Each structure stands twice: as structure tokens, then as C-alpha cells.
Amino acid sequence: MKLKFLSSIFFALFFCCFALERKVSEASLTVGGQHAELPPRGWNSYDSFSWTISEEEFLQNAEVVSKRLLSSGYQYVVVDYLWFRRRVKGAWADSLGFDVIDEWGRMVPDPERWPSSRGGKGFTEVAKKVHDMGLKFGIHVMRGISTQAVNANTPILNPVKGVAYEESGRVWRAQDIGRREKACAWMKNGFMSVDTNLGAGRAFLRSLYEQYAQWGVDFVKNDCVFGSDFDINEITEVSKVLTELNRPILYSLSPGTGVTLDMAKAVNSLVNLYRLTGDDWDTWGDVASHFDVSRDFASAGMIGAGGLQGKSWPDLDMLPLGWLTDPASNEGPHRSCRLSLDEQKTQMTLWSMAKSPLIYGGDLRKLDETTSSIITNPTLLEINYYSSNNMEFSLINSNNHLKADDLVITRKYGKVKKRSLLYRYILHLTSCEDRSAKGWVSQVVESELDRVCWRWSLGTNKRLLCMDKRKPLLTSDQEMVYKQQYLGKHHLLALDSREFCLDASPKQKLTSQELKGSSFSRCKWDANQMWEFNVNGTLMNSYSRLCATVRAVKGATGSCGVRSWIATGRTGEIYLAFFNLNAATTTISAKISDLDRVLPGRKLKKGSCRCTEVWSAKDYGPVADVISFNVAVHGCALFVLKCA
Ligand SMILES: *[C@@H]1O[C@H](CO)[C@@H](O)[C@H](O)[C@H]1NC(C)=O
């Protein structure tokens, strides 16, 4: 296929024509007592250092944020995961036994990588240096308690009294509160939930967060409590503790694999940021997978909805641009971003139109001018902070006609007719009260064997995704422990391989939980694989207590698509973005006279708008009615319309 790049190959620095008065120092801080009044911005170490970053490297990056990005609102610098893991032979993302913990089973920074933490100082010195640079300091933390602390059976600190936690005349320990059957799905060896029904479980969580506040932490990214690892109890408890601290700390949840609207609505008032997807890396598929989910959350009014002591923001994840490492690597940055320049602009444009937090992920010591100009583009940053009515705009046309080989066909779980080729099926977890979770039917196949299937559609007999229902087989003494707990629960076996069971947790941080091989894993005794079939046609997972639903999605991410987003600016301007998800240049068009159909209270007359395109910095003057643009492969166009 011949690919033509019609939109700008040469990136021109474009300075916005609007006078932007941005008081950065106040921007994403607490404004008028409100937390996260605007979507937070900053830098996070994960995309460039994985878990291996040192104090020196971290402070060097913070220095660049302060010198080059702070004036654009980038303010939070966040150490991502495993800052407490010793970087020695045998240690990696899911190793066990290499962590530095204190006498109360709490994580402390690895003194080799974080020398200023020696002598029990934790992150105090680092936070102080970060604050002196005019920045805010953040850390990543895992769910609950570490397996290492549970194995060591450390006592729990009573954070009020500063001594061991006693209740009912005894000291409580890590093994009393750790729930081994609720291990973090993507870091099975590392961390598990704590039982928040126990006073000792709640005291442990409080002892962690009070320490973070003492260190001077301003932002906590809590991992493995959301999405398919949903732990509403921990989120609720942590949120409560944060409210009671003297220090304002932003609360962020990650990752967001398999997130549903119900799940987000259950947490948004408790937090300030929550991820909508699994980890975003520098592949086109990852960028493209954010269009549907950000549309759904925008249309549900979740952008800037109420949050912990302020607002909350659906988070599309870091911007993996510039100088990077690889997912879960043991190495620091060693390669360049693999997204094309057009793809990078598409990412920045969608993130801005969806008002996502903007957290840069590349190693800033190698920040080049091109990347810097993408992430500091004044118009994009203006949209990200101050635009309103942000939504997907569907009244667009394109010259792209579908070709057979553009289509993604899901044949594996049923006969798919040619007419249905544009659908693919995605398994989601949702609240069991959600009516869309009712669609599972049970049928007897043989005397001993039941099969559970997702109904194709109401009133038809067709079945989609059938699985055999089987009582989980017990294989060892240890598993006997769970026998009572999972009475009446089933394994759901893949029909083509009885070794594999439907699993609600991805083993890695996948972008979306699609109905494909990755939803099945080798059958084992794991709450994620235990399902309960209810007579009302719902199928409940024992781990998350959420129900499975199957949604047919039109089109396929990354193919046959063009998208558009619209928003309005502070001074009445209209922002219109075109996105080309095709692997060929596509002409996308929209009519000015259609825009006011979605913008409340606006009446736009033909010929009344002047138009500029942001990325090419071109002024098109007055437009008659139709805006039409040849958009490059995976590229975008962003128009600013000033209408009389
Ligand atoms: C289906 O039944 C379960 C178990 O009784 C219940 O928790 C759930 O709310 C019901 N869901 C719907 C949609 O009726």
C-alpha cells in the first residue's frame, strides 16, 4: 500500500493566538480548598526507568521538569513502582524477598538506590529537594501488604499510639490481615489485599499513609486496586485516611484494565485520578484503544466529576514519548519512542480533548525540541485545562470505504455472518445489578455436564461464547482451605481446551480485557477463576464480586475508523479534532452547520467561522460550510474555530 503523509511532516512550532494567562503555580494545586481543580500534569519514572530509577536520576529529571516544563503546568514528579526493591541479581518485577521493609512491615526506599533515605528518613530528603524546585512529589504504592511482610509476620503499628497494635488482648500481625487468596493479579508474588474489616487491617493502611504524609508526599498512585483488581474496601479506607491527614495528597488509581462506568462511579468521589485502561505504551494499538473508552466516560459526564476533596479525572495514562525503556524491564532508558510523529500528535490531541491528566513518561535528560514542543503546545494545554463540552463528535464523513482485509473477525466463539463482520466481542466486568450483565444461559449438555453461554441477542436461540461449567477440582491440602469459601462456585472451561478456565484477571496489564485467549488461563484454584451462575442470568466472579457481560463493539480498534472530538473554549471558540485511525491517508470532513447540533445554546451560520489548524499552524480564514482535511495515517487535525 502506498502511504502518503499529507499533513505536516515538518513540525512547526505553533504559538497559539490566544493570550493565555496561566498562573502555573496555582494551576493543579488545591484551589480554594479544592483538590485537583484541573487535570494534574507532571512526570512519572515508569516509562523510562521501569522500577530501576535511582535518587540521582530522579532528581535530574525533576530538575528538567522545574526548568523546562513547570511553566507549562507540569508540576508533579512521581517515582513509580518498587522503589523499595533492592536492585540485585534475581530481583525483578514479580520476585519475592528482595524488598526493604521496616519492623512494621512497611516499605522503605532501597538505601542503595535512594541514599538519602538512610537512617529511617524515607523520602523526606527527596521530597524536600523536589519542593525546593517548586514541584510536588509523588510515589507509587501497591495494594495492601507485601508477601514479604506476611511471610515475616511483622507486627502491625498502631499509628495513633506509636506501638504495636493490640486488640482483644493480643498483638496483631501481618498474617492476621493479609489475604493470600487476594494477591495482586499482575504481581502475584509481591502484594495482597488486607482485610479492612479488621481493626488491624485498617490500622496497617493508616500506618502507611501517615508515613507518606510525614515524608512530604503530595501524590499517591495506588496500584492493583482498580479495574480487574478492584478492591473497593482498600480504596474507601485509603480515601478516608487521606481526608483525615493534614497534608493534601492527590489520590490516583492504576491501572484500569477492564474498567466499567459502574466501577468508576463507585470510586470517583473517593479519588482524584483513575485510569481507564491497562498500561499505555508506544504502540499504535495502545493509542487507538483509548478512543472508545474516553468517549464513553466523556459522554457519561465523568470528566472533572466530583472527587476526593475536589474533582476527579479519567486518566488515559502517561505519554510514552522520547527516551524510554520497556514494560516491566530491569533496565533503564535505552531506546526511542516507536510512535510516528503523527501518532504522537494524535495521542497528545486525544489526551487534551479528553482532559486527561498529562504525565510525561520519557527520560527528560534527553528531552528533544520536537517532543518538548508537542507536550507544551499552548493550544493543546489550553484545551486540556479549560475547555468544556468535551465529547466525541459523530457527524463526520470520510472517503474511506471498508475493505475486506480491514476487518477484524471474531470467529472463534461462534459463526459470524458476513453482515456482522464489523462487530467484535469484548468481555467486561460490571456491577451484578447492571441489567446488561443478564445474558448468560445455562444448558444441560450431558447428564453431568452443564454449559453456560452468552445469549447472542434477546429472543434468539443463538449462543456465543459457550463454556463448560465444572466444580473446581481440589488437588492439595492447602486448597482445602478454600473449599467452604467457594461452595457452589464453578470453573468455566474453554471448549477447545479443558485445561483453560475463564479468568477475570489478566496476568499482565493488558489494555482491554477482550474475549480472546487472554481471558482464559490454566485452570487453578484462584478466586479470579471462580464463577457463580445466578438464575437471573448473571455470572459473578468471586474475586471482584462483579458480573461478566459481553458487549458487541462496532468496528475494530485501529481499523476502518475515523473519529472526531469537539469542545468549546473559554472565549467561545470551538475546538474540532479529526483523527484518522486508518493505515491510509483519509479525507475527513464535517459541516459547520452540524456543530451546533451538539453544542448547547450555539447557532452557527454558514460562513460565520474562521478556522486555523493547530499542528500545521495554518490559517484557513473564513470557511463556507464544510471543513475537509486529508489526515495522515494515524494522524490528526485540530481546528480552532472562531465564529461570529
Ligand atoms: C441477579 O441475582 C443476583 C443474585 O441474587 C443479584 O445479586 C443481582 O443483583 C441480580 N441482578 C440483576 C440484574 O437482576
XYZ file of C-alpha atoms and ligand atoms in Angstrom:
658
model
C 0.000 0.000 0.000
C 1.283 3.444 -0.853
C 1.182 5.681 2.105
C 1.058 9.391 1.718
C 1.720 11.706 4.551
C -0.289 14.751 3.676
C -0.342 16.562 6.936
C 2.778 18.244 8.094
C 5.869 16.134 8.170
C 7.836 19.109 9.278
C 6.722 20.045 12.640
C 6.342 23.764 13.044
C 6.337 25.310 16.416
C 2.975 26.898 16.750
C 2.259 29.570 19.193
C -1.322 29.997 19.968
C -3.054 33.166 19.015
C -4.995 33.437 22.237
C -3.440 35.258 25.088
C -3.089 32.609 27.716
C -2.830 33.807 31.215
C -1.868 30.762 33.113
C -0.861 31.102 36.688
C 1.015 27.884 36.764
C 1.929 27.845 40.382
C -1.741 27.635 41.283
C -2.841 25.541 38.389
C -3.312 21.988 39.538
C -2.797 22.742 43.175
C -5.527 22.990 45.668
C -7.576 25.982 44.506
C -9.972 27.477 47.014
C -9.709 24.360 49.127
C -10.411 22.204 46.103
C -8.159 19.301 45.203
C -7.221 18.658 41.560
C -9.337 21.516 40.281
C -7.664 20.960 36.891
C -6.333 17.703 35.398
C -2.893 17.290 37.031
C 0.318 17.341 34.959
C 3.757 16.048 35.635
C 6.353 13.356 35.073
C 6.463 9.687 36.085
C 9.510 7.422 36.053
C 7.897 4.185 34.809
C 8.093 4.542 31.012
C 11.774 5.406 31.083
C 13.151 3.601 34.136
C 10.684 0.794 34.842
C 11.420 0.187 38.550
C 15.178 0.751 38.487
C 15.466 4.522 38.991
C 17.961 5.959 41.461
C 17.732 9.082 43.579
C 20.233 10.866 41.368
C 18.370 10.018 38.164
C 15.071 11.016 39.717
C 16.334 14.400 40.880
C 17.960 15.060 37.492
C 14.589 14.512 35.845
C 12.822 16.675 38.412
C 15.326 19.442 37.645
C 14.305 19.388 33.963
C 10.616 19.466 34.871
C 11.271 22.507 37.001
C 13.346 24.313 34.345
C 11.506 23.397 31.161
C 8.008 22.111 31.926
C 6.777 23.751 35.101
C 5.854 26.905 33.196
C 3.501 24.678 31.148
C 1.811 23.325 34.266
C 3.826 20.092 34.672
C 4.233 20.011 38.391
C 4.065 16.521 39.928
C 7.134 14.271 39.761
C 6.265 10.699 40.644
C 8.521 7.735 41.489
C 6.840 4.695 40.006
C 6.804 1.170 41.386
C 9.195 -0.886 43.519
C 11.337 1.936 44.943
C 11.732 -0.424 47.913
C 13.167 -3.325 45.898
C 16.913 -3.966 46.003
C 18.382 -3.911 42.510
C 20.387 -7.114 42.733
C 20.680 -10.365 40.807
C 17.394 -12.270 40.879
C 15.251 -9.225 41.605
C 12.625 -8.297 39.030
C 9.050 -7.031 38.810
C 7.495 -10.129 40.403
C 10.325 -11.528 42.504
C 9.837 -12.259 46.179
C 12.196 -11.468 49.036
C 14.203 -8.504 47.725
C 12.253 -5.708 49.366
C 13.354 -3.386 52.114
C 10.723 -3.284 54.838
C 10.718 -1.794 58.328
C 9.864 -3.507 61.608
C 6.156 -2.806 60.965
C 6.137 -4.446 57.528
C 6.076 -1.125 55.676
C 8.017 -0.415 52.507
C 11.039 1.846 52.771
C 13.188 3.084 49.868
C 16.109 0.844 48.864
C 19.067 2.638 50.524
C 21.414 1.686 47.666
C 19.277 3.452 45.092
C 17.952 6.149 47.482
C 20.952 7.008 49.708
C 19.215 9.952 51.400
C 16.681 7.517 52.878
C 19.299 6.040 55.231
C 18.716 6.425 58.931
C 14.960 5.993 58.718
C 14.388 9.163 56.698
C 12.388 7.518 53.906
C 11.686 10.001 51.120
C 11.916 13.082 53.349
C 15.080 14.481 51.742
C 13.928 13.776 48.190
C 10.549 15.403 48.825
C 12.281 18.453 50.276
C 14.519 18.848 47.211
C 11.523 18.421 44.920
C 9.581 21.061 46.850
C 12.547 23.420 46.682
C 12.364 23.138 42.896
C 8.768 24.380 43.034
C 7.390 20.908 42.305
C 5.169 18.357 44.018
C 6.349 14.897 44.979
C 4.516 11.653 44.246
C 5.066 7.945 44.846
C 3.575 4.731 43.518
C 2.358 2.162 46.030
C 0.975 -1.325 45.621
C -2.219 -2.758 47.097
C -2.397 -3.837 50.716
C 0.575 -5.573 52.227
C 3.671 -7.275 50.800
C 4.018 -11.050 50.777
C 7.419 -10.479 52.330
C 5.857 -8.758 55.356
C 3.260 -11.521 55.626
C 5.943 -14.208 55.471
C 7.947 -12.362 58.132
C 4.717 -11.920 60.118
C 5.706 -8.443 61.239
C 3.591 -6.756 63.910
C 1.154 -4.016 62.887
C 1.860 -0.490 64.054
C -0.866 1.334 65.900
C -0.375 4.717 64.216
C -2.208 6.580 66.964
C -0.117 5.226 69.825
C 3.157 4.521 68.010
C 3.319 0.988 69.441
C 2.231 -2.454 68.271
C -1.476 -2.731 67.523
C -3.303 -4.649 70.246
C -6.910 -5.682 70.304
C -8.698 -8.362 72.313
C -5.600 -8.686 74.462
C -3.115 -9.610 71.755
C -0.697 -8.075 69.297
C -1.865 -8.280 65.677
C 0.477 -9.322 62.928
C 0.764 -9.316 59.151
C -0.586 -12.871 58.847
C -3.774 -11.811 60.609
C -4.603 -9.203 57.992
C -3.022 -10.424 54.708
C -5.419 -12.174 52.328
C -3.310 -14.572 50.305
C -6.252 -15.513 48.087
C -6.424 -11.878 47.041
C -2.942 -11.478 45.653
C -2.366 -8.706 43.136
C -3.153 -10.406 39.824
C -0.263 -8.907 37.884
C 2.245 -9.181 40.719
C 1.181 -12.422 42.354
C 4.307 -12.857 44.447
C 4.538 -9.302 45.623
C 1.394 -7.992 47.293
C -2.012 -8.970 48.583
C -5.091 -7.242 49.955
C -5.501 -6.610 53.641
C -8.746 -7.345 55.425
C -10.270 -3.925 56.071
C -12.997 -5.490 58.220
C -10.339 -5.907 60.887
C -9.195 -3.017 63.033
C -5.623 -4.226 62.486
C -6.102 -4.166 58.690
C -7.295 -0.585 58.820
C -4.505 0.374 61.239
C -1.930 -1.051 58.829
C -3.208 1.036 55.900
C -3.273 4.115 58.117
C 0.299 3.464 59.264
C 1.401 3.506 55.601
C -0.318 6.704 54.554
C 0.570 8.635 57.683
C 4.184 7.830 56.958
C 3.864 9.005 53.345
C 2.427 12.292 54.615
C 5.338 12.629 57.064
C 7.773 12.131 54.215
C 6.149 15.054 52.364
C 4.336 13.116 49.664
C 1.783 15.105 47.620
C 0.505 12.416 45.263
C -0.074 8.698 45.676
C -0.562 6.362 42.735
C -2.196 3.288 44.217
C -1.713 0.244 42.029
C -3.581 -3.037 41.828
C -6.799 -1.872 43.487
C -8.789 -0.830 40.417
C -10.049 -2.324 37.158
C -9.823 -6.091 37.161
C -8.033 -5.908 40.522
C -10.886 -3.929 42.026
C -10.633 -3.598 45.798
C -13.274 -1.091 46.819
C -12.574 -1.704 50.501
C -8.980 -0.577 50.270
C -9.838 2.417 48.082
C -12.528 3.504 50.535
C -10.238 3.107 53.533
C -7.275 4.901 51.966
C -9.511 7.726 50.809
C -10.795 8.124 54.349
C -7.283 8.212 55.779
C -6.196 10.810 53.211
C -9.159 13.022 54.124
C -8.088 12.954 57.749
C -4.444 13.879 57.134
C -3.264 17.459 57.448
C -1.497 17.271 54.140
C -3.404 17.483 50.836
C -2.463 14.354 48.872
C -3.879 13.598 45.430
C -5.155 10.037 45.158
C -4.653 8.227 41.860
C -5.728 4.678 40.910
C -3.926 2.443 38.430
C -4.111 0.528 36.156
C -7.586 0.463 34.672
C -7.775 -2.847 32.873
C -11.415 -3.813 32.315
C -12.792 -0.667 33.943
C -16.520 -0.115 33.630
C -18.529 3.034 34.193
C -20.148 1.494 37.258
C -16.770 0.811 38.745
C -15.645 4.378 38.069
C -18.835 5.777 39.554
C -18.228 3.715 42.661
C -14.849 5.388 43.215
C -14.752 8.802 41.587
C -15.789 10.697 44.711
C -13.064 8.878 46.682
C -10.145 9.677 44.364
C -8.702 12.347 42.064
C -7.472 10.285 39.111
C -8.367 6.838 37.887
C -7.056 5.015 34.877
C -9.362 3.856 32.080
C -7.088 1.267 30.504
C -4.168 -1.023 31.125
C -0.709 0.421 30.653
C -0.267 2.586 27.592
C 2.958 2.043 25.670
C 4.331 3.457 22.453
C 2.425 1.273 20.017
C -0.348 2.459 17.749
C -2.719 -0.175 19.134
C -2.329 1.280 22.607
C -3.055 4.811 21.433
C -6.063 3.639 19.373
C -7.528 1.661 22.262
C -8.211 4.890 24.152
C -10.787 6.318 21.745
C -13.809 4.206 22.750
C -13.258 4.313 26.453
C -12.578 8.050 26.622
C -15.721 8.661 24.540
C -17.821 6.564 26.938
C -16.518 8.345 30.014
C -16.893 11.790 28.444
C -20.497 11.104 27.482
C -21.229 9.833 30.983
C -20.104 13.179 32.425
C -17.083 11.758 34.236
C -14.564 14.398 33.137
C -13.946 16.643 36.131
C -16.720 14.996 38.168
C -16.642 15.198 41.957
C -13.570 13.662 43.555
C -11.672 13.372 46.823
C -11.884 16.855 48.369
C -12.347 18.290 44.889
C -12.502 16.810 41.418
C -11.677 13.556 39.667
C -10.243 12.892 36.225
C -10.405 9.822 33.979
C -6.714 9.141 33.297
C -5.547 7.866 29.909
C -2.075 7.082 31.326
C 1.373 8.519 30.758
C 2.674 9.903 27.470
C 5.399 7.404 26.447
C 7.341 9.735 24.180
C 11.050 10.462 23.869
C 13.665 8.230 25.523
C 12.176 5.030 27.005
C 12.595 1.557 28.429
C 10.301 -1.491 28.032
C 7.392 -2.738 30.166
C 8.495 -4.367 33.457
C 12.140 -4.193 32.331
C 15.126 -4.462 34.660
C 16.852 -1.798 32.574
C 16.691 1.971 32.448
C 16.043 4.024 29.306
C 17.731 2.680 26.181
C 15.559 3.334 23.145
C 13.471 5.971 21.384
C 9.699 6.114 21.246
C 8.347 3.988 18.393
C 5.303 6.101 17.619
C 5.462 8.139 14.432
C 5.326 11.899 14.825
C 1.715 11.855 13.613
C 0.828 9.199 16.178
C 2.423 11.260 18.934
C 0.371 14.298 17.942
C -2.747 12.128 17.856
C -2.028 10.950 21.367
C -1.447 14.459 22.684
C -4.583 15.703 20.910
C -6.875 12.971 22.245
C -5.430 13.271 25.766
C -6.028 17.041 25.641
C -9.538 16.850 24.168
C -10.480 14.240 26.789
C -8.936 16.404 29.546
C -6.771 13.536 30.731
C -4.014 14.199 33.255
C -0.822 14.780 31.237
C 2.030 12.842 32.778
C 5.124 12.655 30.601
C 6.975 9.327 30.694
C 10.259 9.757 28.773
C 13.680 10.405 30.328
C 13.757 14.197 30.471
C 17.532 14.366 30.446
C 17.179 13.570 26.750
C 14.128 15.701 26.010
C 14.426 16.912 22.412
C 12.867 20.045 20.950
C 10.264 18.222 18.851
C 8.910 16.187 21.760
C 9.049 19.195 24.025
C 7.020 21.266 21.569
C 4.358 18.519 21.359
C 3.848 18.297 25.109
C 3.988 22.056 25.682
C 1.844 23.158 22.740
C -0.073 26.105 24.225
C -3.355 25.426 22.410
C -3.396 21.778 23.471
C -2.626 22.740 27.060
C -5.342 25.406 26.989
C -7.838 22.769 25.766
C -6.660 20.274 28.371
C -7.206 22.665 31.260
C -10.013 24.958 30.289
C -12.225 23.557 27.522
C -15.750 22.308 28.203
C -18.428 20.204 26.479
C -15.682 17.737 25.538
C -17.141 14.820 23.599
C -16.822 12.619 20.586
C -18.494 14.174 17.548
C -20.088 11.669 15.241
C -21.396 13.815 12.377
C -18.339 13.389 10.190
C -17.723 11.822 6.819
C -14.715 10.186 5.295
C -13.709 8.872 1.928
C -12.653 5.617 3.487
C -14.567 2.632 2.237
C -14.117 -0.543 4.114
C -12.081 -3.236 2.556
C -12.452 -6.848 3.492
C -8.957 -7.067 4.854
C -9.520 -4.136 7.178
C -11.987 -6.115 9.196
C -11.328 -7.956 12.351
C -13.430 -11.046 12.529
C -14.135 -12.858 15.722
C -14.899 -16.331 14.556
C -13.604 -18.301 17.428
C -16.711 -18.345 19.565
C -19.487 -18.702 17.076
C -20.496 -18.483 13.489
C -20.357 -14.913 12.431
C -22.347 -13.919 9.405
C -20.893 -11.606 6.855
C -23.231 -8.815 7.925
C -21.877 -8.990 11.417
C -18.273 -8.758 10.403
C -17.936 -5.319 11.849
C -18.551 -6.475 15.366
C -16.131 -7.805 17.842
C -16.993 -9.005 21.290
C -15.480 -7.776 24.471
C -15.873 -9.297 27.882
C -16.362 -6.754 30.627
C -16.961 -6.935 34.305
C -19.780 -4.818 35.606
C -21.965 -4.486 38.669
C -24.196 -7.534 39.126
C -27.132 -5.163 39.393
C -26.443 -3.905 35.889
C -29.132 -5.268 33.579
C -26.595 -5.683 30.813
C -25.000 -8.423 32.902
C -28.085 -10.581 32.405
C -27.442 -12.633 29.332
C -25.939 -15.898 30.462
C -27.929 -19.036 29.944
C -27.225 -22.465 31.295
C -27.966 -25.598 29.341
C -27.521 -29.237 30.137
C -25.348 -30.925 27.560
C -24.965 -34.361 29.058
C -26.263 -35.681 32.340
C -23.264 -34.429 34.306
C -22.244 -31.525 32.188
C -23.684 -28.040 32.164
C -22.716 -25.433 29.715
C -23.031 -21.710 30.232
C -23.310 -19.433 27.199
C -23.751 -15.778 26.456
C -27.006 -15.239 24.593
C -26.414 -13.802 21.144
C -29.336 -11.427 21.442
C -32.721 -11.400 23.079
C -35.243 -13.702 21.539
C -32.824 -15.778 19.530
C -31.549 -19.184 20.237
C -28.058 -18.465 19.071
C -25.260 -18.800 21.552
C -21.987 -17.035 21.701
C -19.071 -17.937 23.923
C -20.075 -21.227 25.490
C -18.048 -22.678 28.338
C -18.378 -25.863 30.316
C -19.222 -25.475 33.960
C -17.274 -27.670 36.345
C -16.778 -27.801 40.073
C -13.176 -26.815 40.693
C -11.041 -29.866 41.355
C -9.138 -29.892 44.590
C -5.572 -31.005 44.291
C -3.786 -30.227 47.514
C -4.370 -29.828 51.209
C -3.852 -26.119 51.074
C -6.686 -25.762 48.631
C -8.990 -27.460 51.103
C -8.915 -24.183 52.970
C -10.979 -22.635 50.228
C -13.460 -25.452 49.859
C -16.134 -23.935 52.085
C -15.495 -20.466 50.829
C -16.166 -21.394 47.223
C -19.056 -23.776 47.679
C -21.365 -23.547 44.671
C -18.756 -21.811 42.550
C -17.545 -23.112 39.214
C -14.669 -23.130 36.863
C -15.680 -22.220 33.324
C -13.701 -24.250 30.861
C -12.783 -23.231 27.344
C -14.433 -25.653 24.941
C -11.372 -26.100 22.814
C -9.096 -26.827 25.730
C -10.339 -28.137 29.026
C -7.086 -27.073 30.641
C -8.058 -23.434 30.421
C -10.552 -21.552 32.551
C -12.212 -18.170 32.228
C -10.134 -15.789 34.279
C -11.201 -12.305 35.264
C -7.696 -11.077 35.853
C -5.159 -10.538 33.152
C -1.729 -11.851 34.071
C -0.238 -8.675 32.777
C -1.535 -5.189 32.486
C -3.457 -5.653 29.249
C -5.097 -2.723 27.585
C -8.544 -4.216 27.383
C -9.995 -7.413 28.536
C -11.093 -8.802 25.243
C -12.809 -12.042 24.621
C -9.845 -13.961 23.364
C -7.148 -16.253 24.571
C -6.017 -13.842 27.230
C -9.295 -14.204 29.143
C -8.521 -17.856 29.699
C -5.665 -19.161 31.722
C -4.600 -22.527 33.027
C -7.242 -23.722 35.495
C -6.274 -23.311 39.090
C -7.708 -22.584 42.489
C -7.903 -18.849 42.257
C -10.753 -16.519 43.155
C -10.322 -14.884 39.771
C -11.400 -18.143 38.157
C -14.372 -18.874 40.401
C -17.768 -18.060 38.943
C -21.244 -18.299 40.307
C -24.170 -18.641 37.929
C -27.320 -16.882 39.149
C -30.804 -17.822 37.990
C -31.414 -14.288 36.728
C -28.770 -14.872 34.084
C -25.801 -13.180 35.718
C -22.382 -14.685 36.204
C -20.498 -13.430 39.240
C -16.758 -13.528 39.742
C -15.691 -14.480 43.263
C -12.696 -12.224 43.292
C -14.197 -8.879 42.370
C -17.863 -9.777 43.030
C -18.567 -8.183 39.690
C -20.540 -9.849 36.902
C -19.410 -10.690 33.402
C -21.093 -9.135 30.410
C -20.319 -9.346 26.725
C -20.547 -6.244 24.630
C -20.554 -6.183 20.860
C -18.459 -3.314 19.647
C -18.833 -1.987 16.179
C -15.681 -1.765 14.172
C -12.300 -2.750 15.397
C -9.836 -0.621 17.251
C -7.180 0.538 14.906
C -9.017 -0.233 11.708
C -11.742 1.169 9.491
C -12.136 4.145 11.744
C -12.181 7.867 11.700
C -13.047 9.761 14.841
C -13.742 13.318 15.774
C -13.918 15.207 19.065
C -15.384 18.586 19.821
C -15.080 21.013 22.742
C -15.632 24.683 23.452
C -13.065 27.153 24.733
C -13.096 29.803 27.415
C -13.781 32.637 24.974
C -16.372 30.860 22.862
C -14.004 29.313 20.348
C -14.793 25.795 19.147
C -12.172 23.063 19.015
C -12.729 20.310 16.466
C -10.312 17.394 16.115
C -10.240 14.797 13.333
C -8.465 11.502 13.938
C -7.545 9.002 11.241
C -7.226 5.503 12.676
C -6.699 4.005 9.221
C -3.469 2.781 7.733
C -4.030 5.066 4.734
C -4.451 8.797 4.361
C -8.115 9.622 4.745
C -10.121 12.705 3.914
C -12.310 13.585 6.867
C -14.974 16.274 6.727
C -17.565 17.951 8.910
C -20.130 20.689 8.368
C -20.007 23.851 10.442
C -23.799 23.818 10.383
C -23.737 20.443 12.156
C -21.590 21.593 15.068
C -24.348 23.471 16.867
C -26.432 20.315 16.940
C -24.221 19.115 19.785
C -23.182 22.426 21.326
C -25.822 23.728 23.677
C -27.049 27.254 23.011
C -24.966 27.847 19.883
C -26.311 28.878 16.496
C -23.696 28.767 13.785
C -24.376 30.255 10.384
C -22.622 29.179 7.216
C -19.605 31.328 6.549
C -19.536 32.742 10.050
C -16.446 30.928 11.305
C -12.749 31.484 10.785
C -10.563 28.447 11.053
C -6.977 27.688 11.931
C -5.369 24.252 12.156
C -3.120 23.867 15.158
C -0.467 21.303 14.206
C 0.241 22.862 10.787
C -0.236 26.378 12.170
C -2.230 27.225 9.042
C -4.857 29.923 8.932
C -7.686 28.925 6.602
C -9.631 32.153 7.025
C -13.429 32.028 6.774
C -14.932 28.610 5.959
C -18.061 28.321 3.840
C -19.625 25.304 5.492
C -17.559 22.165 5.042
C -14.231 21.610 6.743
C -12.375 18.880 4.926
C -8.863 17.678 5.598
C -6.551 14.972 4.312
C -5.429 13.372 7.524
C -2.234 11.336 7.533
C -2.031 7.694 8.589
C -2.819 7.568 12.349
C -2.636 11.342 12.333
C -4.975 14.100 13.342
C -6.027 17.649 12.557
C -7.073 20.105 15.220
C -9.127 23.129 14.233
C -9.775 26.238 16.232
C -12.970 27.893 15.018
C -13.835 31.432 15.911
C -17.398 32.048 14.961
C -19.347 35.278 14.842
C -29.153 -11.247 39.847
O -29.093 -12.036 41.015
C -28.010 -11.736 41.909
C -28.017 -12.794 42.997
O -29.264 -12.908 43.586
C -28.186 -10.322 42.434
O -27.134 -10.006 43.320
C -28.205 -9.370 41.263
O -28.417 -8.045 41.699
C -29.243 -9.759 40.226
N -29.033 -8.914 39.069
C -29.990 -8.435 38.280
C -29.578 -7.566 37.164
O -31.166 -8.701 38.445
